[in-house]
Short mmCIF file of C-alpha atoms in Angstrom, two decimals:
data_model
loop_
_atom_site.label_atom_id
_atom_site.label_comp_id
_atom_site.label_asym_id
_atom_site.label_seq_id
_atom_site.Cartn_x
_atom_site.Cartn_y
_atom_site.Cartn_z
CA UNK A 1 0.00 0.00 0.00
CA UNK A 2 0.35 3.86 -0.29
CA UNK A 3 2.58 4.24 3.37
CA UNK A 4 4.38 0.74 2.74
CA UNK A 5 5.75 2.20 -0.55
CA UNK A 6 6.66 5.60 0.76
CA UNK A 7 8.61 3.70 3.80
CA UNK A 8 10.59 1.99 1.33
CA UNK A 9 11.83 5.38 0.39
CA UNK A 10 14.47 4.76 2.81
CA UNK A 11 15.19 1.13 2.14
CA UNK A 12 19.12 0.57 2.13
CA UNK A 13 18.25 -1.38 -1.35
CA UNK A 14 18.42 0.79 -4.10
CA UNK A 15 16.37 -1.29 -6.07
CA UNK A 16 13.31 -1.24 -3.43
CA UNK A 17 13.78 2.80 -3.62
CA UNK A 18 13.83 3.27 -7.16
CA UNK A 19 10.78 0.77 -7.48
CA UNK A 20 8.72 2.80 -4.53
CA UNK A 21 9.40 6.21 -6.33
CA UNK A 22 8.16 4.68 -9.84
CA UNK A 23 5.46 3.15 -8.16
CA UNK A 24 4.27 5.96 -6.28
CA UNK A 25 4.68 8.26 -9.69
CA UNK A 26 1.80 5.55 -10.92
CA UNK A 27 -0.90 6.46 -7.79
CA UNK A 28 -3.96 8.88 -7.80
CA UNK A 29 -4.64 8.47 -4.28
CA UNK A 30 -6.20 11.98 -2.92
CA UNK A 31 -4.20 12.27 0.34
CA UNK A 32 -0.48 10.73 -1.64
CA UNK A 33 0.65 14.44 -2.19
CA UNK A 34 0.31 15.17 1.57
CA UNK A 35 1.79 12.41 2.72
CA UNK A 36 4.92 12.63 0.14
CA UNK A 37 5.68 16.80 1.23
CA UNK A 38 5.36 15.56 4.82
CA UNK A 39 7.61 12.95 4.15
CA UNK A 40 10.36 15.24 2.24
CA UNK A 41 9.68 17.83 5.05
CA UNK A 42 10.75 15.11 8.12
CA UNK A 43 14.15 14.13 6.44
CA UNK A 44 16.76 15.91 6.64
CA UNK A 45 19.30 13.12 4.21
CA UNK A 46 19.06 11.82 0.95
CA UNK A 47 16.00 9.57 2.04
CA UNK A 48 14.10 12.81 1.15
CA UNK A 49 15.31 12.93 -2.36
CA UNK A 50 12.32 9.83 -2.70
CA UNK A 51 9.65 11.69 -1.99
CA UNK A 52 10.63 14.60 -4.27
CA UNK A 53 11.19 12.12 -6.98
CA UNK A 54 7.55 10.55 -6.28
CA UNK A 55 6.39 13.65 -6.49
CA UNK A 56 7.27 14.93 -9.71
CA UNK A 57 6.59 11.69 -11.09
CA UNK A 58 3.22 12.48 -10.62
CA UNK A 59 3.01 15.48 -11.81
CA UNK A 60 2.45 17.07 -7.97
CA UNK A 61 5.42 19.46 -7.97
CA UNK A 62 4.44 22.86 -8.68
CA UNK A 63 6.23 26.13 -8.30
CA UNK A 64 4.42 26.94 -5.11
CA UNK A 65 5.66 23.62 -3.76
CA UNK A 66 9.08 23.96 -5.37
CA UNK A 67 10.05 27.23 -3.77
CA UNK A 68 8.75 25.75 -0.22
CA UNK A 69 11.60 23.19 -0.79
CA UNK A 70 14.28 25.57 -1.65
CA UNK A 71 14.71 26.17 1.77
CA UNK A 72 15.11 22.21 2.75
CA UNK A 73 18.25 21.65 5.05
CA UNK A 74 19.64 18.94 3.02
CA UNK A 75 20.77 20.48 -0.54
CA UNK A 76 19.85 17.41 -2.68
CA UNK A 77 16.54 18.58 -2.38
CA UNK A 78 17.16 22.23 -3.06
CA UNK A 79 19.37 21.13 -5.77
CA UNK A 80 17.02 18.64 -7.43
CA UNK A 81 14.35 21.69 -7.29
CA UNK A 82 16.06 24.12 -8.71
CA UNK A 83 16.72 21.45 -11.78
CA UNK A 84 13.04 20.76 -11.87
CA UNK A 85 12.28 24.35 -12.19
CA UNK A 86 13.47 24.55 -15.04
CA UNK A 87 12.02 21.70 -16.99
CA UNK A 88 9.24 23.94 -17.87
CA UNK A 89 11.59 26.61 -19.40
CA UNK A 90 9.76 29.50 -17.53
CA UNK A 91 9.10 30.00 -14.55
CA UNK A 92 6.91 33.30 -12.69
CA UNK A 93 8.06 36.23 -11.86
CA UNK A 94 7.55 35.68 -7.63
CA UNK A 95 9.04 32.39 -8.75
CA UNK A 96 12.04 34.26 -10.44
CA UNK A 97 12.69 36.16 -6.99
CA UNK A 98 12.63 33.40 -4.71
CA UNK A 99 15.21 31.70 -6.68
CA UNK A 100 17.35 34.90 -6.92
CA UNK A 101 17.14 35.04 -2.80
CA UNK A 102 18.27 31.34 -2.67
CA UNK A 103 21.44 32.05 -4.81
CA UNK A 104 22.18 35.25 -2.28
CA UNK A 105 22.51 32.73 0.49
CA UNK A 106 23.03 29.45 -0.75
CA UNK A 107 26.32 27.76 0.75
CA UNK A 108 26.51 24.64 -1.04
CA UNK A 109 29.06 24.58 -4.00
CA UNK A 110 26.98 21.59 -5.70
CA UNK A 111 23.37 23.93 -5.45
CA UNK A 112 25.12 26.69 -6.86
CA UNK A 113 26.03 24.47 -9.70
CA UNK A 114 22.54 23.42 -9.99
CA UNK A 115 21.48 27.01 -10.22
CA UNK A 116 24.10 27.75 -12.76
CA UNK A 117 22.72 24.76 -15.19
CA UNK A 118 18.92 25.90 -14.49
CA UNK A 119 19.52 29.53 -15.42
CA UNK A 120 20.43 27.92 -19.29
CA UNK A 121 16.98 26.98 -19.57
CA UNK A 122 14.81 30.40 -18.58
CA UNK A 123 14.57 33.44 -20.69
CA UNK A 124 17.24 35.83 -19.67
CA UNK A 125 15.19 38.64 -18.04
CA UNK A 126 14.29 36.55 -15.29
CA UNK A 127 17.07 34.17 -14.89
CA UNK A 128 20.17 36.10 -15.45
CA UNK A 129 19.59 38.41 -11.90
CA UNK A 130 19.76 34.82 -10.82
CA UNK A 131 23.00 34.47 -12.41
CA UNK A 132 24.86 37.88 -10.91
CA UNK A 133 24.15 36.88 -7.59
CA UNK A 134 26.13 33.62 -7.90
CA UNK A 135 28.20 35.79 -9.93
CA UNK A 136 28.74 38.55 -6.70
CA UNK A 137 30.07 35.81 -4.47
CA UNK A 138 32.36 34.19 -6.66
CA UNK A 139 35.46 35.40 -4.47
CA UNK A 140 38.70 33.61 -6.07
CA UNK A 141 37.07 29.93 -5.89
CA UNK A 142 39.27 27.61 -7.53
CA UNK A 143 36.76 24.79 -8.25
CA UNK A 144 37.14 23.18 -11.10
CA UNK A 145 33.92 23.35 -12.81
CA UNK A 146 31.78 26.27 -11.30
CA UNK A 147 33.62 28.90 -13.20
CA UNK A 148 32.79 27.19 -16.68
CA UNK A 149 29.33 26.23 -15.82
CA UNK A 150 29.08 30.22 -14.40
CA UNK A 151 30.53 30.89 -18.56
CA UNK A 152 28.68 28.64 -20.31
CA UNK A 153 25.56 30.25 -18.33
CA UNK A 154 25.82 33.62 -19.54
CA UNK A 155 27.15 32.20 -23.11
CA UNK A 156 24.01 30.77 -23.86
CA UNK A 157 22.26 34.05 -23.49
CA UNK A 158 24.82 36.48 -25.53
CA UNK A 159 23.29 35.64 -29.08
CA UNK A 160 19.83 36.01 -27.13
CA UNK A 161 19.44 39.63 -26.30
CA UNK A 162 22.76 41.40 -25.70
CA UNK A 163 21.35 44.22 -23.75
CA UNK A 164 20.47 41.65 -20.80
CA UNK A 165 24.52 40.35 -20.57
CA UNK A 166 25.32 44.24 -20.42
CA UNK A 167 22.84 44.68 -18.00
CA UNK A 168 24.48 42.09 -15.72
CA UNK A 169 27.54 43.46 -16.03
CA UNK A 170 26.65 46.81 -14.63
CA UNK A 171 27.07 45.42 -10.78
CA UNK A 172 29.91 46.53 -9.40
CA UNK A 173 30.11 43.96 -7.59
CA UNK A 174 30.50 40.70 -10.09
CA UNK A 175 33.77 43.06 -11.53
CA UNK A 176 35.54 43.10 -8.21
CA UNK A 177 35.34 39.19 -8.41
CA UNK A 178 39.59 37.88 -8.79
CA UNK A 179 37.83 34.29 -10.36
CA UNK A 180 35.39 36.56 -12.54
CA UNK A 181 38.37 38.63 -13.57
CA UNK A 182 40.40 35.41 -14.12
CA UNK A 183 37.98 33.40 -16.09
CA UNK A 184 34.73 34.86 -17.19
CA UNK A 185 35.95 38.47 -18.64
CA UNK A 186 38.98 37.34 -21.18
CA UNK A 187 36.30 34.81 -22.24
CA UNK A 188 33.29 37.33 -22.32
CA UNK A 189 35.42 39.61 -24.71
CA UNK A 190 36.79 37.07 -26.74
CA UNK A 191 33.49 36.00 -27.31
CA UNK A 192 32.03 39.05 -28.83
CA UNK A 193 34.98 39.67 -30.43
CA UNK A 194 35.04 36.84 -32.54
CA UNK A 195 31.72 36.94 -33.22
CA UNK A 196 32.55 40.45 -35.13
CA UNK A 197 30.57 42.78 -36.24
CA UNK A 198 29.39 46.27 -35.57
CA UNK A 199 26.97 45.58 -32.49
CA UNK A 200 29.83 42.85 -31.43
CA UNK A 201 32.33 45.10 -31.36
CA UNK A 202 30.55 47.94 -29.80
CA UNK A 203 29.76 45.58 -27.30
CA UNK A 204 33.29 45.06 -26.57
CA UNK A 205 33.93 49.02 -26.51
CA UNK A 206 31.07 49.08 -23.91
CA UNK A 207 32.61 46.36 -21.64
CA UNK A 208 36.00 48.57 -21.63
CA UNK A 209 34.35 51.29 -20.44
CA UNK A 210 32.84 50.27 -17.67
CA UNK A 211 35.90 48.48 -16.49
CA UNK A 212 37.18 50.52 -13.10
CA UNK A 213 40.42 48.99 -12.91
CA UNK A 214 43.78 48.23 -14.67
CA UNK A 215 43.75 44.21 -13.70
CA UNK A 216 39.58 44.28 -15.06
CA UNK A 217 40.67 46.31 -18.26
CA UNK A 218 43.97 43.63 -18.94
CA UNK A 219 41.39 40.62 -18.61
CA UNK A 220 39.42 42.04 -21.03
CA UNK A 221 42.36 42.79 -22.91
CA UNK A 222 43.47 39.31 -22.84
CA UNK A 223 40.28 38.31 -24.46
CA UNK A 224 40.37 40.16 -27.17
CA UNK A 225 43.67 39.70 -28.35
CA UNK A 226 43.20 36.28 -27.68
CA UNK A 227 40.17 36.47 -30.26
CA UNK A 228 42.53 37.56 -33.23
CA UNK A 229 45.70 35.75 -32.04
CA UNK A 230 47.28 34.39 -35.62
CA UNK A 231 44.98 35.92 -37.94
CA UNK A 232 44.43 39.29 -39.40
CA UNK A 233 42.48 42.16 -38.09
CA UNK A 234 39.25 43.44 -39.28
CA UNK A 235 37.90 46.94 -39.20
CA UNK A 236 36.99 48.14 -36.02
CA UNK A 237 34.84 50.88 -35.45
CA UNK A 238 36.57 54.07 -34.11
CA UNK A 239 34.99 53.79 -30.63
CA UNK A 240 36.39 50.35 -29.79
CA UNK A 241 40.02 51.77 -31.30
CA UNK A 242 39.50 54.62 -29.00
CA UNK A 243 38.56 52.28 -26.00
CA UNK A 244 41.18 50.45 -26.11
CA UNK A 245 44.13 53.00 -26.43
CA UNK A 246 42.55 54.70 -23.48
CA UNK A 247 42.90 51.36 -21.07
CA UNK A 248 46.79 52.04 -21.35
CA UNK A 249 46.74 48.04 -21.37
CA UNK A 250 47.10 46.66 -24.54
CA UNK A 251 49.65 45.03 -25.53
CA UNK A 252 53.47 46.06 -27.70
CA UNK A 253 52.18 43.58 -30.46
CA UNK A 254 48.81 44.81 -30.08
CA UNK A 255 50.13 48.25 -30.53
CA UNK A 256 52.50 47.68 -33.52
CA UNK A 257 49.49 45.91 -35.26
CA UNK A 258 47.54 49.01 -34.87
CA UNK A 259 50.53 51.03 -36.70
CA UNK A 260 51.34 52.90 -33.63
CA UNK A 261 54.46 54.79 -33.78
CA UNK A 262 55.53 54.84 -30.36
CA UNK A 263 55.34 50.92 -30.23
CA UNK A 264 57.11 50.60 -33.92
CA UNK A 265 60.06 52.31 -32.27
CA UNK A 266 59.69 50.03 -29.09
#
């Protein structure tokens, strides 16, 4: 029955668990959603992961419920809810905030992951705010994989709408970042500046100019030499020429290939 099946939730037999969640998925019983949030609710280990399983199964999880669980103790459960949130590739805008307050606090390095892959899947406007506050605590973490899954969430939005990515990039606070410096601005540049183009580029003037600092303007530098490293240079518009003469940090090559005189004689 119904409370056998959710008590094999916790059965040290994988098997039995996986069988009880599929089961459970299966059952229309009126009072099975109650008893699965209670369940999740009571455990505080990955015996609670079950009943979240169970539940979406079903077809029971909704957003309400969903944002009730991002504030579970164990973070399997607020990790597997922020992936389910974004199976529907939308979510609401109260929805949207919730999820932006979890990332402000969030502790876990695997949830912040999580959050990282989920913000992929939602239309920028409500998922990239998401995004910069991961963003604002990246510190000088030297994991592995959050800096590239942090990349490859705001890549997937640059040939969306440009003017949300610039939009991010107005806090203050995500340029202050040493791992944001280190790894997501010489890759943000070098993006746009292989892409090419007029907008491209000017989106690459834009970024230079709201760079505060020397070490934010050489990562950006970086980038976009990086972009053109071994091939020729196209036409850029006067406003990215002028932006990056101004940083004071590009580079003697860089120089010479722009027919400056000064670095010629260098």
């Amino acid at each position: 029955n119904t409370d056998q099946l959710i008590k094999h939730l916790e059965h040290p037999n994988k098997w039995h668990r996986q069988t009880a969640v599929r089961l459970l998925g299966k059952i229309t019983e009126d009072n099975l959603r109650e008893k699965l949030i209670k369940w999740v609710n009571e455990k505080e280990d990955n015996s609670a992961l079950g009943g979240l399983w169970a539940l979406h199964q079903s077809n029971q999880l909704d957003e309400e419920l969903c944002v009730q669980f991002l504030k579970h103790p164990y973070p399997g459960i607020r990790s597997w809810t922020i992936r389910f949130l974004g199976d529907n590739q939308s979510i609401s805008e109260s929805t949207a905030i919730e999820l932006r307050q979890s990332a402000e606090t969030e502790k876990e390095l695997e949830v912040w992951s999580q959050i990282a892959s989920t913000v992929q899947r939602i239309e920028p406007k409500k998922s990239l705010p998401v995004l910069g506050e991961l963003l604002a605590r990246a510190g000088n973490i030297q994991d592995p994989y959050l800096p590239l899954m942090y990349w490859w969430a705001i890549e997937k939005h640059c040939h969306k709408d440009i003017n949300h990515i610039l939009q991010l990039f107005e806090d203050s606070r995500i340029w202050s970042q040493p791992m944001i410096q280190r790894e997501i601005l010489p890759r943000l540049m070098r993006r746009f500046a292989l892409r090419g183009g007029e907008q491209n580029f000017l989106t690459c003037a834009k970024l230079l100019s709201r760079a505060n600092t020397d070490s934010q303007r050489k990562a950006l530098m970086e980038g976009f030499e990086k972009a053109f490293e071994g091939g020729s240079l196209p036409n850029l518009p006067d406003s990215l020429i002028t932006a990056i003469r101004d940083t004071g940090t590009a580079s003697l090559l860089w120089r010479v290939r722009q027919s400056d005189p000064d670095a010629i004689k260098e």
